[in-house]
XYZ file of C-alpha atoms in Angstrom:
594
model
C -14.884 -18.318 39.302
C -16.416 -21.724 39.566
C -16.056 -23.841 42.631
C -16.520 -27.483 42.974
C -18.784 -29.839 44.557
C -21.509 -28.423 46.581
C -20.681 -25.290 48.341
C -23.941 -26.212 49.980
C -22.986 -29.851 50.246
C -19.644 -28.679 51.508
C -21.325 -26.238 53.846
C -24.230 -28.147 55.238
C -22.567 -31.521 54.954
C -19.089 -30.363 55.851
C -20.319 -28.378 58.827
C -23.014 -30.791 59.935
C -20.669 -33.733 59.611
C -18.142 -31.860 61.685
C -20.796 -31.385 64.335
C -22.280 -34.849 64.367
C -21.452 -36.980 61.365
C -18.020 -37.341 59.857
C -16.088 -37.507 63.115
C -18.853 -38.210 65.570
C -18.528 -34.762 67.147
C -15.114 -35.496 68.636
C -11.675 -34.183 67.864
C -9.933 -36.060 65.097
C -6.302 -37.082 65.250
C -4.600 -35.407 62.325
C -2.582 -37.455 59.858
C -0.423 -36.504 56.900
C -2.280 -36.094 53.636
C -1.414 -39.019 51.360
C 0.306 -38.454 48.039
C -2.301 -38.876 45.304
C -1.877 -40.063 41.726
C -3.968 -38.529 38.964
C -4.530 -40.876 36.031
C -5.142 -39.488 32.561
C -4.821 -40.626 28.968
C -2.552 -39.139 26.327
C -3.831 -35.748 25.206
C -2.476 -32.226 25.451
C -5.694 -30.942 26.977
C -6.042 -33.801 29.483
C -2.439 -33.278 30.537
C -2.887 -29.517 30.867
C -5.975 -29.974 33.034
C -4.140 -32.538 35.161
C -1.235 -30.148 35.646
C -3.634 -27.424 36.739
C -5.379 -29.728 39.232
C -1.957 -30.760 40.520
C -0.974 -27.131 41.098
C -4.309 -26.314 42.754
C -3.773 -29.100 45.298
C -0.173 -28.090 45.821
C -1.279 -24.631 46.984
C -2.971 -26.385 49.909
C 0.016 -28.617 50.596
C -1.280 -31.806 48.970
C 0.975 -33.605 46.505
C -0.591 -35.232 43.454
C 1.549 -36.967 40.855
C 0.407 -37.369 37.255
C 0.326 -40.716 35.490
C -0.313 -40.933 31.761
C -1.497 -44.159 30.122
C -2.329 -45.197 26.569
C -6.068 -45.078 25.957
C -6.988 -48.764 26.194
C -4.736 -49.354 29.207
C -6.195 -46.249 30.835
C -9.737 -47.561 30.380
C -8.883 -50.920 31.949
C -7.023 -49.341 34.866
C -9.952 -47.097 35.655
C -12.528 -49.840 35.175
C -10.630 -52.150 37.526
C -10.365 -49.487 40.226
C -6.565 -49.520 40.187
C -6.220 -45.773 40.679
C -6.837 -43.074 43.269
C -8.004 -40.107 41.158
C -8.659 -40.092 37.417
C -9.904 -37.899 34.636
C -13.227 -39.015 33.202
C -15.978 -37.905 30.885
C -19.482 -39.074 30.125
C -21.633 -38.428 27.087
C -25.329 -39.194 27.111
C -26.315 -42.499 25.560
C -29.822 -41.144 25.000
C -31.692 -37.997 25.921
C -32.788 -38.768 29.469
C -31.035 -38.007 32.797
C -31.098 -41.676 33.768
C -28.291 -42.236 31.232
C -26.037 -40.294 33.633
C -27.302 -42.075 36.729
C -27.716 -45.786 36.021
C -23.997 -46.223 35.291
C -23.242 -45.976 39.033
C -25.122 -49.052 40.201
C -22.903 -51.605 41.899
C -23.018 -54.034 38.978
C -22.496 -51.560 36.135
C -19.444 -52.008 33.933
C -19.117 -48.208 33.732
C -18.958 -47.801 37.515
C -15.317 -46.663 37.601
C -15.747 -45.099 41.051
C -16.311 -48.654 42.393
C -19.520 -47.830 44.245
C -20.732 -51.000 45.956
C -17.553 -52.851 45.023
C -14.616 -54.086 47.087
C -14.614 -52.822 50.651
C -17.374 -50.360 49.798
C -19.798 -53.208 49.079
C -20.318 -53.913 52.796
C -20.352 -50.339 54.042
C -23.763 -49.571 55.565
C -24.226 -45.801 55.624
C -26.767 -44.809 52.962
C -30.439 -43.946 53.391
C -33.383 -44.269 51.043
C -36.957 -43.199 51.683
C -39.349 -43.416 48.751
C -42.596 -43.523 50.748
C -43.443 -39.997 49.542
C -43.710 -41.487 46.043
C -46.114 -44.252 47.053
C -43.358 -46.855 47.310
C -42.487 -49.025 50.285
C -38.708 -48.592 50.119
C -37.346 -47.121 53.341
C -33.806 -48.042 54.304
C -31.616 -46.578 57.021
C -27.894 -47.286 57.016
C -28.023 -49.611 54.039
C -25.348 -50.587 51.558
C -25.015 -48.948 48.159
C -26.761 -51.946 46.593
C -29.614 -51.711 49.114
C -30.189 -48.025 48.436
C -28.792 -46.578 45.220
C -29.313 -49.739 43.160
C -32.881 -49.947 44.410
C -33.491 -46.279 43.651
C -32.369 -46.721 40.034
C -34.623 -49.773 39.701
C -37.613 -47.796 40.973
C -36.856 -44.913 38.615
C -36.782 -47.250 35.635
C -40.086 -48.818 36.645
C -41.823 -45.508 37.348
C -44.452 -44.255 34.894
C -45.347 -41.103 36.853
C -43.196 -38.462 35.164
C -43.112 -36.028 38.084
C -42.175 -38.729 40.604
C -39.633 -40.246 38.238
C -37.763 -36.979 37.751
C -37.876 -36.209 41.470
C -36.298 -39.586 42.187
C -33.600 -38.914 39.585
C -32.712 -35.758 41.517
C -32.445 -37.925 44.650
C -30.057 -40.222 42.801
C -27.828 -37.338 41.756
C -27.922 -36.006 45.321
C -26.594 -39.367 46.548
C -23.795 -39.364 44.000
C -22.698 -35.819 44.668
C -22.784 -36.221 48.449
C -20.077 -38.883 48.223
C -17.666 -36.386 46.690
C -16.429 -39.078 44.307
C -17.699 -37.300 41.201
C -16.210 -33.865 40.612
C -17.682 -32.172 37.511
C -15.402 -29.672 35.799
C -17.252 -28.609 32.665
C -20.083 -29.456 30.312
C -18.804 -30.766 27.012
C -18.861 -29.262 23.606
C -17.838 -31.239 20.521
C -14.754 -29.520 19.112
C -13.470 -30.667 15.729
C -12.084 -29.319 12.463
C -13.611 -30.130 9.093
C -12.356 -29.040 5.716
C -14.553 -26.627 3.763
C -14.586 -29.039 0.815
C -16.644 -31.602 2.779
C -20.404 -31.534 2.217
C -23.179 -33.680 3.714
C -21.504 -34.305 7.074
C -23.523 -34.406 10.302
C -23.079 -35.441 13.932
C -25.432 -36.189 16.821
C -25.503 -34.889 20.444
C -23.752 -38.075 21.600
C -20.671 -37.109 19.589
C -21.071 -39.670 16.777
C -20.028 -38.405 13.341
C -21.533 -39.562 10.057
C -19.796 -39.634 6.670
C -22.190 -41.757 4.576
C -23.707 -38.775 2.800
C -20.537 -36.756 2.316
C -18.730 -35.659 -0.781
C -15.423 -33.830 -1.083
C -15.880 -30.918 -3.473
C -18.383 -33.078 -5.328
C -16.203 -36.202 -5.363
C -17.359 -39.326 -3.581
C -14.456 -41.730 -4.060
C -12.763 -41.397 -0.647
C -12.546 -39.306 2.514
C -9.788 -39.452 5.145
C -10.546 -38.527 8.757
C -9.024 -39.032 12.210
C -11.210 -39.509 15.273
C -8.880 -41.052 17.859
C -6.302 -43.758 18.451
C -6.625 -47.537 18.074
C -10.057 -48.658 19.319
C -10.148 -51.305 22.014
C -12.842 -53.198 20.116
C -15.335 -52.692 17.287
C -17.754 -55.257 18.658
C -21.030 -53.305 19.015
C -21.821 -55.043 22.300
C -18.408 -54.411 23.860
C -17.459 -50.984 22.542
C -17.687 -48.208 25.133
C -15.970 -45.309 23.341
C -17.484 -42.535 21.206
C -14.971 -42.932 18.392
C -15.627 -46.679 18.332
C -19.373 -46.033 18.239
C -18.917 -43.725 15.240
C -17.066 -46.469 13.348
C -19.586 -49.128 14.378
C -22.477 -46.912 13.232
C -21.034 -47.066 9.708
C -20.660 -50.828 9.809
C -23.979 -51.989 11.272
C -27.667 -51.501 10.771
C -29.849 -51.677 13.877
C -33.615 -51.463 13.980
C -33.258 -47.671 14.267
C -30.619 -45.040 13.484
C -29.758 -41.379 13.890
C -30.519 -39.552 10.647
C -31.388 -36.158 9.206
C -34.844 -35.345 7.925
C -35.554 -33.270 4.813
C -34.959 -30.048 6.777
C -31.667 -31.302 8.207
C -33.102 -31.936 11.672
C -31.702 -34.914 13.601
C -34.261 -37.674 14.104
C -34.425 -41.324 15.126
C -35.496 -43.120 11.955
C -36.202 -46.748 11.005
C -33.174 -48.599 9.679
C -33.327 -52.391 9.461
C -36.942 -52.142 10.636
C -39.566 -51.027 8.140
C -41.081 -48.733 10.770
C -40.876 -47.818 14.444
C -44.414 -48.508 15.674
C -45.987 -47.540 18.973
C -45.965 -50.237 21.623
C -48.999 -52.046 22.993
C -49.487 -51.544 26.736
C -50.332 -54.811 28.477
C -52.521 -55.250 31.555
C -49.476 -55.611 33.819
C -47.971 -52.337 32.581
C -45.389 -53.931 30.293
C -45.215 -52.703 26.714
C -44.864 -54.963 23.685
C -43.369 -53.836 20.370
C -43.464 -55.739 17.102
C -41.003 -54.886 14.329
C -41.068 -56.016 10.731
C -37.612 -56.322 9.163
C -36.948 -55.037 5.671
C -36.926 -57.886 3.190
C -33.815 -59.058 1.390
C -31.259 -57.747 3.862
C -27.892 -59.503 3.818
C -24.759 -59.666 5.907
C -21.554 -58.534 4.249
C -20.663 -62.201 3.555
C -23.957 -62.730 1.711
C -25.856 -64.501 4.494
C -29.459 -63.478 5.089
C -30.085 -61.076 7.971
C -32.724 -62.763 10.112
C -34.916 -61.687 12.985
C -33.170 -64.239 15.185
C -29.851 -62.466 14.540
C -31.194 -59.473 16.441
C -32.703 -61.458 19.303
C -29.653 -63.680 19.713
C -27.382 -60.627 19.666
C -29.436 -58.890 22.343
C -29.259 -61.949 24.577
C -25.510 -62.085 24.018
C -25.035 -58.390 24.846
C -27.151 -58.675 27.995
C -25.552 -61.889 29.237
C -23.432 -62.207 32.349
C -21.047 -64.338 30.297
C -20.137 -61.458 27.974
C -20.150 -58.973 30.889
C -20.411 -56.014 28.510
C -20.065 -52.553 30.060
C -23.333 -51.571 28.404
C -25.181 -54.794 29.167
C -27.284 -52.892 31.687
C -28.902 -50.978 28.818
C -31.175 -54.015 28.497
C -32.480 -53.540 32.057
C -35.669 -52.083 30.629
C -36.346 -55.298 28.692
C -38.545 -57.856 30.388
C -36.498 -60.865 31.476
C -33.198 -59.032 31.974
C -33.272 -59.316 35.772
C -33.869 -63.052 35.573
C -30.919 -63.394 33.178
C -28.601 -61.900 35.757
C -29.627 -64.563 38.262
C -29.864 -67.504 35.894
C -27.658 -67.679 32.785
C -30.123 -70.043 31.092
C -32.824 -67.366 31.018
C -33.401 -65.076 28.020
C -34.873 -61.670 27.300
C -38.567 -61.532 26.501
C -37.860 -61.122 22.794
C -39.212 -63.487 20.149
C -37.979 -63.825 16.577
C -40.088 -65.200 13.752
C -37.640 -65.738 10.910
C -40.316 -66.924 8.512
C -42.359 -63.751 8.988
C -39.324 -61.519 9.481
C -40.685 -60.094 12.727
C -39.324 -59.382 16.180
C -41.562 -59.048 19.228
C -39.997 -57.568 22.328
C -41.552 -56.630 25.664
C -40.184 -53.944 27.957
C -41.109 -53.540 31.607
C -42.769 -50.147 31.258
C -43.121 -47.304 28.805
C -40.087 -45.012 28.412
C -39.784 -42.085 26.037
C -36.251 -43.019 24.949
C -36.930 -46.554 23.683
C -36.273 -45.708 20.035
C -32.987 -44.070 21.013
C -31.951 -47.324 22.699
C -32.691 -49.197 19.482
C -30.331 -46.789 17.680
C -27.543 -47.386 20.227
C -24.698 -49.735 19.159
C -25.337 -52.222 21.978
C -28.670 -53.028 20.292
C -27.086 -53.713 16.893
C -27.104 -57.307 15.630
C -23.923 -59.309 15.120
C -23.403 -62.300 12.842
C -23.703 -65.749 14.386
C -19.987 -66.342 13.772
C -19.233 -63.775 16.498
C -20.652 -65.982 19.222
C -17.877 -67.560 21.269
C -15.190 -65.752 19.271
C -14.569 -62.339 20.800
C -11.535 -61.790 18.530
C -13.790 -61.556 15.476
C -14.050 -57.767 15.856
C -10.320 -57.082 15.554
C -9.653 -58.836 12.212
C -11.101 -57.736 8.841
C -11.100 -61.367 7.637
C -13.661 -62.294 10.325
C -15.469 -58.962 10.538
C -18.975 -59.544 9.203
C -21.417 -56.639 9.350
C -24.739 -55.521 7.879
C -24.416 -51.738 7.617
C -23.573 -49.163 4.957
C -19.874 -50.144 4.941
C -17.635 -53.156 5.339
C -14.204 -53.251 6.920
C -11.794 -53.560 3.990
C -8.654 -53.440 6.124
C -7.354 -52.626 9.593
C -3.724 -51.629 9.744
C -3.506 -51.596 13.520
C -2.467 -48.305 15.096
C -2.498 -46.723 11.636
C -5.768 -46.764 9.681
C -9.102 -48.572 9.342
C -10.472 -48.541 5.803
C -14.215 -48.851 5.239
C -15.697 -49.648 1.810
C -19.266 -49.163 0.693
C -21.245 -52.364 1.309
C -23.025 -53.557 -1.854
C -25.196 -55.842 0.286
C -26.606 -52.996 2.371
C -30.322 -52.604 1.651
C -29.973 -48.842 1.124
C -26.628 -48.918 -0.701
C -28.019 -46.631 -3.402
C -28.393 -43.877 -0.806
C -24.791 -44.107 0.428
C -22.716 -41.474 -1.402
C -19.159 -41.855 -0.114
C -17.451 -44.962 -1.509
C -14.578 -45.193 0.978
C -13.798 -43.867 4.449
C -10.258 -44.005 5.775
C -10.302 -43.643 9.552
C -6.739 -42.862 10.584
C -5.700 -43.727 14.122
C -3.802 -41.220 16.262
C -3.922 -39.714 19.739
C -1.340 -37.050 18.905
C -3.182 -33.744 18.476
C -0.168 -32.123 16.834
C -0.023 -34.941 14.292
C -3.745 -34.529 13.651
C -3.413 -30.823 13.032
C -0.421 -31.228 10.729
C -2.343 -33.696 8.586
C -5.369 -31.424 8.534
C -3.320 -28.427 7.464
C -1.598 -30.328 4.649
C -4.956 -31.642 3.401
C -4.336 -35.332 4.181
C -7.128 -35.577 6.774
C -10.353 -33.674 6.165
C -11.790 -34.032 9.673
C -9.907 -34.264 12.953
C -11.526 -34.718 16.354
C -8.831 -33.082 18.478
C -6.447 -30.149 18.240
C -3.529 -28.979 20.413
C -4.820 -26.817 23.230
C -2.200 -24.155 22.668
C -3.324 -23.766 19.047
C -7.030 -23.187 19.715
C -6.978 -19.378 19.813
C -5.069 -19.214 16.523
C -7.220 -21.845 14.843
C -10.415 -20.019 15.767
C -9.064 -16.982 13.915
C -7.229 -18.572 10.983
C -9.735 -21.380 10.300
C -12.956 -19.642 11.287
C -15.066 -21.638 8.835
C -13.446 -24.989 9.636
C -13.063 -24.814 13.405
C -16.322 -26.198 14.813
C -17.706 -26.145 18.346
C -20.921 -28.166 18.287
C -23.412 -28.935 21.024
C -22.929 -32.125 22.970
C -24.658 -33.593 26.018
C -21.890 -34.607 28.363
C -19.780 -33.759 31.401
C -16.001 -33.787 31.874
C -15.171 -34.688 35.457
C -12.680 -36.041 37.948
C -13.534 -39.294 39.666
C -12.214 -40.776 42.887
C -11.883 -44.455 43.653
C -14.218 -44.730 46.643
C -12.003 -47.444 48.133
C -8.919 -45.193 48.137
C -7.672 -44.581 51.690
C -7.487 -40.827 52.206
C -6.780 -41.120 55.950
C -3.952 -43.648 56.328
C -3.085 -44.061 60.010
C -6.284 -42.373 61.186
C -8.143 -43.565 64.251
C -11.382 -43.335 62.297
C -12.883 -46.534 60.890
C -15.942 -47.746 58.996
C -18.782 -45.290 58.476
C -17.054 -42.497 60.443
C -14.011 -42.761 58.233
C -16.000 -42.759 54.997
C -17.991 -39.708 56.091
C -14.732 -37.955 56.841
C -13.402 -38.947 53.398
C -16.564 -37.540 51.832
C -15.739 -34.239 53.520
C -12.191 -34.378 52.212
C -13.204 -35.173 48.626
C -15.803 -32.404 48.637
C -13.295 -29.976 50.105
C -10.608 -30.798 47.529
C -13.201 -30.287 44.828
C -13.604 -26.689 45.953
C -9.963 -25.956 45.146
C -10.527 -26.171 41.387
C -11.322 -23.078 39.355
C -13.564 -24.176 36.515
C -13.586 -20.802 34.836
C -9.837 -21.009 34.444
C -10.106 -24.562 33.120
C -12.630 -23.707 30.401
C -11.295 -20.281 29.441
C -7.538 -20.792 29.648
C -7.051 -24.540 29.121
C -9.926 -26.189 27.240
C -10.898 -23.101 25.191
C -13.523 -24.985 23.210
C -16.640 -23.168 24.328
C -17.168 -25.472 27.300
C -19.177 -24.223 30.280
C -18.225 -24.733 33.936
C -20.224 -27.589 35.446
C -22.134 -27.396 38.694
C -23.712 -30.862 38.415
C -22.977 -34.279 36.952
C -26.120 -34.546 34.794
C -25.228 -32.354 31.854
C -26.825 -29.297 30.356
C -29.314 -30.180 27.661
C -31.245 -32.728 29.710
C -34.812 -31.658 30.440
C -36.771 -32.014 33.679
C -40.389 -33.073 34.117
C -41.652 -29.514 33.532
C -39.495 -28.938 30.452
C -36.875 -26.840 32.251
C -33.233 -27.923 32.283
C -32.540 -30.692 34.785
C -29.265 -29.201 36.031
C -30.929 -25.914 36.945
C -33.119 -27.772 39.440
C -30.261 -29.816 40.907
C -28.769 -29.300 44.354
C -30.222 -27.952 47.591
C -29.593 -24.213 47.132
C -32.039 -21.627 45.904
C -29.181 -19.202 45.252
C -27.414 -21.037 42.416
C -27.921 -23.916 40.010
C -26.393 -27.269 40.816
C -24.340 -28.378 43.781
C -21.895 -25.503 44.208
C -21.608 -21.838 43.441
C -19.749 -21.206 40.187
C -20.166 -17.441 40.243
C -17.088 -15.331 39.509
C -16.699 -14.122 43.078
C -17.071 -17.482 44.838
C -13.613 -18.941 44.294
C -11.691 -17.358 47.176
C -14.389 -18.160 49.714
C -14.662 -21.719 48.498
C -10.906 -22.225 48.784
C -11.008 -20.924 52.332
C -13.783 -23.384 53.240
C -11.833 -26.206 51.642
C -8.653 -25.414 53.592
C -10.571 -25.245 56.876
C -11.895 -28.753 56.317
C -8.566 -30.176 55.182
C -6.774 -28.743 58.232
C -9.179 -30.645 60.448
C -7.852 -33.938 59.115
C -4.358 -33.277 57.800
C -1.295 -31.964 59.633
C 0.586 -30.858 56.523
C -1.894 -28.398 55.006
C 0.117 -25.238 54.333
C -2.435 -22.831 52.859
């Protein structure tokens, strides 16, 4: 059975902290364990996992209440740090481990743990020594911003592959040592698709594509259900997979995910005529020049110009917009200056007369084309500037992709119609896509069974075993690069009334979080609850990410030679891990009953 966070971290760290770190080598006054609240969003499977986690804590004498919130409210609550423990999940934005690591910098909009924010911003307890990699950074007892933020910056500027990957392992070590990130399983993409649908494909990020579909040879309309009401369909502000799928049908970036003649997924040119190699400059920066396809138009008939792209990038990267994914422009030259001075712009130049865009990035990265295919890099019409409500109303929704938004019946259905102004409209087969909005898995399944919806992106957990048997050709478990995890708010007080303060208290709370993580049985979660082919997770960076030598990154994670990742997830480890967890919890809490 799988056990959580770092049996090694919870052995070396838990034991070494007990000797000299977490409590300074002195006896700790016990306090009562606080009552926790676990935040999740409406879903049978999320609820079932929460109930299991609740019961696992209860066996040790810790009470955890469950709080369910509607999806958009849930996202805001988590983002604002107004929670103690929450369910979370992360899918890769592109195929590089840094996409799992850069989200935890102190200024990132996806930093739900609140690293470097609030009280944690001033806590000086982290170390960074990069001298072994030829860098001058050496910090003892620094803040999160002085250590982790700097480490991510150095990784992004590094062109030595071996050193870069080694530093990414250091970054994951820092994250996992805090105990704030508790991986449960590596994702799979579970959905149901009717046998009559042809030409469908999806990518490893979980985006689904319907442009090339037909339904038993008919191309007039297809009805699907991905999720509930999206928070926004502004490409710069969206942060959800279902929203990204919709946006990918509505916009044309310089690049896109596509299938080649053999059906293999590739990054292909879209609004750009080609995706050329960059020119390496003397200072190590890399300059790319893109030629836009001629004659492209927005859905309202306006010309799509090079400046639309550049202006949209500056908008998405701006501190004024404060987009969760604004940091994805960190690689672009000029981004850092923009964060200090709002009058500054990215080093991207548009020539509308020539139809060209020239953009300079700080150093070569192998995932640049994947960034160009990511929604945050899509252009938006000039009418969107200063009017953030544009993306919630079909009357103001102007786009440049394969489809237009014909209607949005909020909390019911979004209807997309083929865009006659799209430059490749002749290649788009399906005339209409109806994206129904629901977070009720039972409702989804009912509509799938009666033929109303031909693809659904969720099913009731208690139906999975039957569906696998009765709908063997329509029940799909696809590969996906992502991790389902529990996250802690690092500013949550786990030792109310304790005599410990400052660094000593936070080290003790790290012990507690790591210990609680050992109480969860991942094998049970994936086999008896999720049941979608998921695999127990021993690291935050997901399976499918490669290391410098071509091996899987997660297999090289963690300090142990005996198992992959940060804790032992072997079948016979569970009992021993629980015992270790209880020993640690008893050191701090008076009401541990196990």
